[in-house]
mmCIF file of C-alpha atoms in Angstrom:
data_model
loop_
_atom_site.group_PDB
_atom_site.id
_atom_site.type_symbol
_atom_site.label_atom_id
_atom_site.label_comp_id
_atom_site.label_asym_id
_atom_site.label_seq_id
_atom_site.Cartn_x
_atom_site.Cartn_y
_atom_site.Cartn_z
ATOM 1 C CA MET H 1 213.207 136.130 134.326
ATOM 2 C CA THR H 2 210.455 136.907 131.833
ATOM 3 C CA CYS H 3 208.709 140.244 131.337
ATOM 4 C CA GLU H 4 204.990 139.902 131.897
ATOM 5 C CA VAL H 5 202.615 139.757 128.934
ATOM 6 C CA ARG H 6 198.951 139.584 129.838
ATOM 7 C CA ALA H 7 196.715 136.991 128.228
ATOM 8 C CA SER H 8 194.039 138.091 125.820
ATOM 9 C CA GLY H 9 191.351 136.047 127.566
ATOM 10 C CA GLY H 10 190.823 138.813 130.107
ATOM 11 C CA GLY H 11 190.428 141.454 127.413
ATOM 12 C CA TRP H 12 193.693 143.289 128.184
ATOM 13 C CA ARG H 13 195.368 145.063 125.284
ATOM 14 C CA CYS H 14 198.858 146.522 125.184
ATOM 15 C CA ALA H 15 199.087 150.334 125.202
ATOM 16 C CA GLY H 16 202.792 150.447 124.315
ATOM 17 C CA VAL H 17 205.912 151.541 126.192
ATOM 18 C CA ARG H 18 205.819 154.363 128.723
ATOM 19 C CA TRP H 19 208.674 156.097 130.539
ATOM 20 C CA PRO H 20 207.267 157.729 133.700
ATOM 21 C CA ARG H 21 210.582 156.930 135.400
ATOM 22 C CA GLU H 22 214.013 155.818 134.193
ATOM 23 C CA VAL H 23 212.826 152.281 133.449
ATOM 24 C CA PRO H 24 210.471 151.343 130.604
ATOM 25 C CA GLU H 25 206.985 150.032 131.319
ATOM 26 C CA LEU H 26 204.421 148.316 129.123
ATOM 27 C CA GLY H 27 200.965 149.798 129.594
ATOM 28 C CA TRP H 28 197.817 147.682 129.452
ATOM 29 C CA SER H 29 194.168 148.717 129.159
ATOM 30 C CA ARG H 30 190.791 147.021 129.503
ATOM 31 C CA GLY H 31 187.939 149.455 129.183
ATOM 32 C CA GLY H 32 188.719 152.148 131.765
ATOM 33 C CA ASP H 33 191.184 149.992 133.722
ATOM 34 C CA ARG H 34 194.946 150.551 133.384
ATOM 35 C CA ARG H 35 197.904 148.418 134.485
ATOM 36 C CA VAL H 36 201.638 148.355 133.803
ATOM 37 C CA SER H 37 204.384 145.738 133.499
ATOM 38 C CA VAL H 38 207.867 147.006 134.387
ATOM 39 C CA LEU H 39 210.512 145.792 131.912
ATOM 40 C CA ALA H 40 214.048 144.730 132.807
ATOM 41 C CA TYR H 41 217.136 144.525 130.603
ATOM 42 C CA GLY H 42 218.384 140.972 130.263
ATOM 43 C CA ALA H 43 214.903 139.525 130.811
ATOM 44 C CA GLY H 44 212.955 137.532 128.275
ATOM 45 C CA LEU H 45 209.899 138.973 126.583
ATOM 46 C CA GLY H 46 207.580 137.103 124.267
ATOM 47 C CA PHE H 47 204.046 137.178 122.910
ATOM 48 C CA ARG H 48 201.788 135.966 120.115
ATOM 49 C CA ALA H 49 199.335 138.317 118.361
ATOM 50 C CA VAL H 50 195.765 137.041 118.122
ATOM 51 C CA GLY H 51 192.906 138.038 115.836
ATOM 52 C CA GLU H 52 192.666 141.563 114.435
ATOM 53 C CA ARG H 53 194.114 144.878 115.515
ATOM 54 C CA HIS H 54 191.572 147.361 116.870
ATOM 55 C CA CYS H 55 191.662 151.118 117.381
ATOM 56 C CA VAL H 56 193.068 152.135 120.777
ATOM 57 C CA GLY H 57 190.637 155.058 121.131
ATOM 58 C CA ALA H 58 191.524 158.604 122.170
ATOM 59 C CA ARG H 59 192.202 160.524 125.371
ATOM 60 C CA GLY H 60 191.585 157.438 127.523
ATOM 61 C CA ASN H 61 188.267 156.629 125.855
ATOM 62 C CA VAL H 62 187.417 153.402 124.030
ATOM 63 C CA CYS H 63 186.846 153.704 120.276
ATOM 64 C CA PRO H 64 183.032 153.823 119.865
ATOM 65 C CA LEU H 65 183.283 151.978 116.535
ATOM 66 C CA GLY H 66 185.659 149.254 117.673
ATOM 67 C CA ALA H 67 187.349 149.911 114.333
ATOM 68 C CA VAL H 68 189.943 147.568 112.818
ATOM 69 C CA VAL H 69 193.173 149.426 111.964
ATOM 70 C CA PRO H 70 196.121 148.522 109.671
ATOM 71 C CA GLY H 71 198.975 146.511 111.140
ATOM 72 C CA ARG H 72 201.627 148.984 109.937
ATOM 73 C CA SER H 73 200.006 152.062 111.525
ATOM 74 C CA THR H 74 202.168 153.473 114.329
ATOM 75 C CA GLY H 75 199.232 155.568 115.512
ATOM 76 C CA GLY H 76 196.953 152.606 116.087
ATOM 77 C CA ARG H 77 193.826 154.784 115.763
ATOM 78 C CA CYS H 78 190.965 155.084 113.319
ATOM 79 C CA ALA H 79 190.571 158.417 111.520
ATOM 80 C CA GLU H 80 187.971 159.782 113.951
ATOM 81 C CA CYS H 81 189.896 158.885 117.124
ATOM 82 C CA ALA H 82 193.116 160.235 115.601
ATOM 83 C CA ARG H 83 191.369 163.549 114.922
ATOM 84 C CA LEU H 84 190.015 163.718 118.492
ATOM 85 C CA ASP H 85 193.398 162.874 120.017
ATOM 86 C CA ARG H 86 195.192 165.497 117.929
ATOM 87 C CA ALA H 87 192.617 168.195 118.691
ATOM 88 C CA HIS H 88 193.366 167.996 122.416
ATOM 89 C CA SER H 89 197.148 167.794 122.187
ATOM 90 C CA VAL H 90 199.576 170.583 123.081
ATOM 91 C CA ALA H 91 200.933 170.468 119.528
ATOM 92 C CA ALA H 92 197.543 171.529 118.173
ATOM 93 C CA ASP H 93 197.796 174.948 119.869
ATOM 94 C CA THR H 94 194.191 174.743 121.089
ATOM 95 C CA MET H 95 194.997 175.362 124.762
ATOM 96 C CA ALA H 96 196.304 178.942 124.804
ATOM 97 C CA ASP H 97 194.940 179.471 128.333
ATOM 98 C CA ASP H 98 196.722 176.439 129.789
ATOM 99 C CA PRO H 99 197.974 177.651 133.218
ATOM 100 C CA ARG H 100 200.753 175.077 133.589
ATOM 101 C CA THR H 101 204.462 175.806 133.268
ATOM 102 C CA TYR H 102 206.235 174.381 130.219
ATOM 103 C CA ARG H 103 209.878 173.752 129.423
ATOM 104 C CA VAL H 104 211.776 174.150 126.177
ATOM 105 C CA TYR H 105 214.332 171.413 125.547
ATOM 106 C CA LEU H 106 217.207 170.776 123.124
ATOM 107 C CA ALA H 107 217.523 167.100 122.199
ATOM 108 C CA TRP H 108 220.230 165.101 120.407
ATOM 109 C CA PHE H 109 219.444 161.701 118.861
ATOM 110 C CA GLY H 110 222.650 160.988 116.975
ATOM 111 C CA PRO H 111 225.171 162.706 114.687
ATOM 112 C CA GLY H 112 223.395 165.455 112.758
ATOM 113 C CA MET H 113 220.040 164.809 114.475
ATOM 114 C CA VAL H 114 218.893 167.550 116.860
ATOM 115 C CA LYS H 115 215.541 169.130 117.610
ATOM 116 C CA VAL H 116 213.833 171.729 119.795
ATOM 117 C CA GLY H 117 210.633 170.880 121.632
ATOM 118 C CA ILE H 118 208.453 171.649 124.625
ATOM 119 C CA THR H 119 206.970 169.563 127.430
ATOM 120 C CA GLY H 120 205.004 170.161 130.599
ATOM 121 C CA GLU H 121 207.312 170.887 133.529
ATOM 122 C CA GLU H 122 205.471 168.444 135.792
ATOM 123 C CA ARG H 123 206.383 165.591 133.427
ATOM 124 C CA GLY H 124 210.104 166.068 133.957
ATOM 125 C CA ALA H 125 212.194 164.238 131.348
ATOM 126 C CA ALA H 126 209.512 161.655 130.493
ATOM 127 C CA ARG H 127 208.946 163.252 127.081
ATOM 128 C CA LEU H 128 212.648 163.010 126.247
ATOM 129 C CA ARG H 129 212.686 159.307 127.137
ATOM 130 C CA GLU H 130 209.528 158.728 125.097
ATOM 131 C CA GLN H 131 211.214 160.254 122.048
ATOM 132 C CA GLY H 132 214.429 158.289 122.505
ATOM 133 C CA ALA H 133 216.619 161.375 122.997
ATOM 134 C CA VAL H 134 220.162 160.130 123.616
ATOM 135 C CA ALA H 135 221.186 163.417 125.280
ATOM 136 C CA PHE H 136 219.416 166.689 126.052
ATOM 137 C CA SER H 137 219.447 169.929 127.998
ATOM 138 C CA TRP H 138 216.698 172.217 129.184
ATOM 139 C CA LEU H 139 216.777 175.680 127.643
ATOM 140 C CA GLY H 140 213.985 177.617 129.352
ATOM 141 C CA ARG H 141 210.687 177.546 131.256
ATOM 142 C CA GLY H 142 207.538 179.638 131.187
ATOM 143 C CA PRO H 143 203.880 179.768 130.039
ATOM 144 C CA LEU H 144 202.744 177.531 127.177
ATOM 145 C CA MET H 145 202.521 180.203 124.500
ATOM 146 C CA ALA H 146 205.919 181.659 125.464
ATOM 147 C CA ALA H 147 207.462 178.191 125.229
ATOM 148 C CA ARG H 148 205.735 177.597 121.902
ATOM 149 C CA ARG H 149 206.907 180.950 120.528
ATOM 150 C CA THR H 150 210.505 180.246 121.585
ATOM 151 C CA GLU H 151 210.322 176.836 119.954
ATOM 152 C CA GLU H 152 209.216 178.419 116.669
ATOM 153 C CA VAL H 153 211.906 181.114 116.809
ATOM 154 C CA LEU H 154 214.666 178.555 117.359
ATOM 155 C CA ARG H 155 213.431 176.241 114.633
ATOM 156 C CA ALA H 156 213.394 179.047 112.103
ATOM 157 C CA ALA H 157 216.724 180.570 113.160
ATOM 158 C CA LEU H 158 218.685 177.356 113.632
ATOM 159 C CA GLY H 159 217.063 175.295 110.899
ATOM 160 C CA VAL H 160 216.259 172.343 113.164
ATOM 161 C CA PRO H 161 213.272 170.087 112.361
ATOM 162 C CA ASP H 162 210.189 169.682 114.542
ATOM 163 C CA ARG H 163 210.509 165.916 114.437
ATOM 164 C CA ILE H 164 212.964 163.174 113.487
ATOM 165 C CA PRO H 165 211.703 159.845 112.070
ATOM 166 C CA TYR H 166 212.306 156.870 114.346
ATOM 167 C CA ALA H 167 213.845 154.976 111.424
ATOM 168 C CA ARG H 168 216.740 157.468 111.397
ATOM 169 C CA LYS H 169 217.200 157.185 115.160
ATOM 170 C CA ARG H 170 217.331 153.382 114.983
ATOM 171 C CA ALA H 171 219.932 153.427 112.238
ATOM 172 C CA VAL H 172 222.562 155.141 114.438
ATOM 173 C CA ARG H 173 221.945 153.654 117.888
ATOM 174 C CA GLY H 174 224.474 150.887 117.422
ATOM 175 C CA GLN H 175 227.261 153.349 116.549
ATOM 176 C CA LEU H 176 226.927 156.287 118.910
ATOM 177 C CA PRO H 177 229.964 158.495 119.601
ATOM 178 C CA GLY H 178 231.363 158.710 123.128
ATOM 179 C CA PRO H 179 229.898 160.766 125.995
ATOM 180 C CA GLU H 180 232.163 163.779 125.412
ATOM 181 C CA GLU H 181 231.069 164.113 121.805
ATOM 182 C CA ARG H 182 227.421 163.690 122.754
ATOM 183 C CA ALA H 183 227.653 166.363 125.438
ATOM 184 C CA GLY H 184 229.565 168.641 123.094
ATOM 185 C CA ALA H 185 226.841 168.428 120.453
ATOM 186 C CA VAL H 186 224.165 169.456 122.962
ATOM 187 C CA ALA H 187 226.354 172.262 124.341
ATOM 188 C CA GLU H 188 226.945 173.604 120.839
ATOM 189 C CA LEU H 189 223.210 173.684 120.130
ATOM 190 C CA TYR H 190 222.584 175.370 123.487
ATOM 191 C CA GLY H 191 225.132 178.065 122.673
ATOM 192 C CA LEU H 192 223.478 178.812 119.334
ATOM 193 C CA ALA H 193 220.045 178.954 120.972
ATOM 194 C CA ALA H 194 221.202 181.166 123.882
ATOM 195 C CA ALA H 195 222.739 183.629 121.431
ATOM 196 C CA LEU H 196 219.226 184.323 120.128
ATOM 197 C CA GLU H 197 217.936 185.507 123.505
ATOM 198 C CA GLY H 198 216.465 188.974 123.108
ATOM 199 C CA ARG H 199 215.854 188.422 119.395
ATOM 200 C CA GLY H 200 212.357 187.008 119.344
ATOM 201 C CA TRP H 201 212.400 185.255 122.714
ATOM 202 C CA PRO H 202 209.308 186.135 124.788
ATOM 203 C CA GLU H 203 210.269 188.008 127.956
ATOM 204 C CA SER H 204 208.144 185.606 130.012
ATOM 205 C CA LEU H 205 210.419 182.660 129.164
ATOM 206 C CA GLU H 206 213.112 182.135 131.812
ATOM 207 C CA ARG H 207 216.362 180.767 130.390
ATOM 208 C CA LEU H 208 217.757 177.755 132.263
ATOM 209 C CA PRO H 209 221.488 176.957 132.536
ATOM 210 C CA LEU H 210 223.139 174.330 130.351
ATOM 211 C CA GLU H 211 223.015 170.917 132.008
ATOM 212 C CA VAL H 212 223.475 167.997 129.634
ATOM 213 C CA VAL H 213 221.621 164.822 130.580
ATOM 214 C CA ASP H 214 222.933 161.666 128.877
ATOM 215 C CA GLN H 215 220.436 158.808 128.577
ATOM 216 C CA VAL H 216 222.617 156.089 127.035
ATOM 217 C CA GLY H 217 222.728 154.228 130.360
ATOM 218 C CA THR H 218 219.003 154.673 130.931
ATOM 219 C CA PHE H 219 218.269 153.102 127.558
ATOM 220 C CA GLY H 220 220.736 150.246 128.082
ATOM 221 C CA LEU H 221 222.696 151.273 125.000
ATOM 222 C CA ASP H 222 225.993 150.998 126.882
ATOM 223 C CA ARG H 223 225.541 147.391 127.961
ATOM 224 C CA ALA H 224 227.785 145.831 125.293
ATOM 225 C CA PRO H 225 230.800 147.965 124.252
ATOM 226 C CA GLU H 226 232.326 147.324 120.851
ATOM 227 C CA PRO H 227 235.744 145.620 120.777
ATOM 228 C CA ALA H 228 238.706 147.873 121.485
ATOM 229 C CA SER H 229 239.996 147.159 117.992
ATOM 230 C CA ALA H 230 236.958 148.781 116.363
ATOM 231 C CA PRO H 231 237.963 151.428 113.819
ATOM 232 C CA GLY H 232 237.786 155.110 114.638
ATOM 233 C CA PRO H 233 239.865 157.631 116.568
ATOM 234 C CA SER H 234 237.773 157.556 119.739
ATOM 235 C CA ALA H 235 236.057 154.926 121.828
ATOM 236 C CA ARG H 236 232.462 154.225 120.929
ATOM 237 C CA GLU H 237 229.687 152.846 123.092
ATOM 238 C CA SER H 238 226.842 150.706 121.864
ATOM 239 C CA ALA H 239 224.483 147.872 122.609
ATOM 240 C CA PRO H 240 224.563 145.077 120.027
ATOM 241 C CA ALA H 241 223.700 146.876 116.794
ATOM 242 C CA PRO H 242 220.124 146.146 115.690
ATOM 243 C CA VAL H 243 219.935 144.710 112.198
ATOM 244 C CA ARG H 244 216.198 144.392 111.556
ATOM 245 C CA SER H 245 212.957 145.832 112.844
ATOM 246 C CA VAL H 246 209.405 144.495 112.978
ATOM 247 C CA ARG H 247 207.356 145.897 110.115
ATOM 248 C CA GLU H 248 203.960 144.769 111.427
ATOM 249 C CA LEU H 249 202.250 142.108 113.503
ATOM 250 C CA VAL H 250 199.928 139.512 111.994
ATOM 251 C CA ASP H 251 197.411 137.070 113.423
ATOM 252 C CA GLY H 252 199.414 134.248 114.973
ATOM 253 C CA GLY H 253 202.714 136.123 114.634
ATOM 254 C CA VAL H 254 205.273 135.580 117.391
ATOM 255 C CA VAL H 255 207.858 137.997 118.787
ATOM 256 C CA ALA H 256 210.124 136.642 121.525
ATOM 257 C CA GLY H 257 213.660 137.418 122.653
ATOM 258 C CA ARG H 258 215.843 138.877 125.387
ATOM 259 C CA LEU H 259 215.459 142.595 126.083
ATOM 260 C CA VAL H 260 218.895 144.211 125.711
ATOM 261 C CA ALA H 261 217.959 147.879 125.315
ATOM 262 C CA ALA H 262 215.016 150.256 124.905
ATOM 263 C CA ALA H 263 214.708 153.813 123.607
ATOM 264 C CA GLY H 264 211.507 155.736 123.086
ATOM 265 C CA PRO H 265 208.874 153.243 121.898
ATOM 266 C CA ASP H 266 211.511 150.780 120.657
ATOM 267 C CA LEU H 267 212.460 147.533 122.395
ATOM 268 C CA HIS H 268 215.738 145.911 121.268
ATOM 269 C CA LEU H 269 215.384 142.114 121.461
ATOM 270 C CA ALA H 270 218.283 139.700 121.074
ATOM 271 C CA VAL H 271 217.094 136.738 119.028
ATOM 272 C CA ALA H 272 219.002 133.458 118.817
ATOM 273 C CA GLY H 273 220.773 133.304 115.458
ATOM 274 C CA GLY H 274 219.193 136.556 114.332
ATOM 275 C CA GLY H 275 221.122 139.340 116.058
ATOM 276 C CA VAL H 276 219.063 142.163 117.550
ATOM 277 C CA VAL H 277 215.564 142.917 116.281
ATOM 278 C CA VAL H 278 213.829 146.214 117.103
ATOM 279 C CA LEU H 279 210.159 146.144 118.047
ATOM 280 C CA ASP H 280 208.397 149.511 117.791
ATOM 281 C CA THR H 281 205.747 149.041 120.478
ATOM 282 C CA ARG H 282 203.460 151.503 118.705
ATOM 283 C CA LEU H 283 202.825 148.573 116.331
ATOM 284 C CA ILE H 284 201.511 146.303 119.087
ATOM 285 C CA THR H 285 198.866 148.650 120.499
ATOM 286 C CA GLY H 286 195.347 147.437 119.862
ATOM 287 C CA TRP H 287 196.325 143.763 119.519
ATOM 288 C CA ASP H 288 195.216 140.984 121.832
ATOM 289 C CA LEU H 289 198.418 139.296 122.971
ATOM 290 C CA THR H 290 199.007 135.902 124.542
ATOM 291 C CA ALA H 291 202.148 135.045 126.487
ATOM 292 C CA VAL H 292 204.876 132.968 124.869
ATOM 293 C CA THR H 293 206.935 130.841 127.249
ATOM 294 C CA ARG H 294 209.244 127.863 126.975
ATOM 295 C CA ALA H 295 206.330 125.701 128.037
ATOM 296 C CA THR H 296 204.320 126.680 124.983
ATOM 297 C CA GLU H 297 207.077 127.272 122.434
ATOM 298 C CA GLU H 298 210.076 125.228 121.382
ATOM 299 C CA THR H 299 212.237 128.235 122.079
ATOM 300 C CA ALA H 300 211.748 131.520 123.915
ATOM 301 C CA SER H 301 213.777 133.334 121.242
ATOM 302 C CA ASP H 302 211.719 133.465 118.095
ATOM 303 C CA VAL H 303 210.473 136.116 115.674
ATOM 304 C CA ARG H 304 207.829 135.128 113.138
ATOM 305 C CA VAL H 305 206.424 138.362 111.752
ATOM 306 C CA PRO H 306 207.381 140.476 108.703
ATOM 307 C CA LEU H 307 210.721 142.278 109.234
ATOM 308 C CA ILE H 308 212.559 145.087 107.493
ATOM 309 C CA ASP H 309 216.283 145.854 107.358
ATOM 310 C CA ILE H 310 217.380 148.817 109.465
ATOM 311 C CA GLY H 311 219.122 151.500 107.455
ATOM 312 C CA GLY H 312 219.044 149.645 104.152
ATOM 313 C CA GLY H 313 215.319 150.012 103.636
ATOM 314 C CA GLY H 314 214.907 146.533 102.183
ATOM 315 C CA VAL H 315 211.850 144.545 103.235
ATOM 316 C CA GLN H 316 212.439 140.953 104.240
ATOM 317 C CA GLY H 317 209.302 139.157 103.179
ATOM 318 C CA GLY H 318 207.584 136.244 104.877
ATOM 319 C CA LEU H 319 207.321 135.274 108.520
ATOM 320 C CA PHE H 320 210.465 134.702 110.557
#
């Protein structure tokens, strides 16, 4: 089985991974048209980048300049479209009269990596899947500005960051602690946050009970347990540990492998003779892609783009 990649001849461009449900989807756009390809763990996925990378536009609109953007940009937008997209985001605090209900969440990404954030209640846990949160719990619900105020209070009081770089998340995914430790970390953060209720919390924010949601299975990170002889006092769960990640795409560059896991925007691809390579799908937005199959390639497991070591920070030059 091969995950679908649309040919560039029809003008379709990849919009990256989305998580509207508990399975990842690749989004595609052509002008105002939108389509999705549902991904499946264990399936093959392959493509070749063609030409130049162009700005993906903002808020569903095509970039009026058709600007070329750098291959290493995870935003995939020109400066003007990036400004427009940011100006209309919840994070910009420009929608104080937003009537929707928002939720405050507590997310855990790995040992020592926790954050507080907010998301629209109607989106459910989609935001947590998009960020690659390994485990999380809701903390409260209420109007936007009450949720935003609570978020700020907790960040200041608990010293948690507003964001965690994806590079740090990738570095620990292959060595996650067991489910009890993951749940315990979220419960501990919840207890610290709940203790602050009445000390800066807006009265209009309703506190929700602790209910830890573990997403290791959703992400496919539990598909290949480590050997029982692995060191450590407790059992650990992990997909094959990723060793390298794609730094950027280039014209003619090929990425092909078997999808073994996915978290946030990252796809973990098993490559013959090369372990697991992580593809941050934010790097493929704006590219025209052509399908790579066994009929057109000597092998359906091939990576020939610049890579970088995960964790070590060393760049592996050349095309692989």
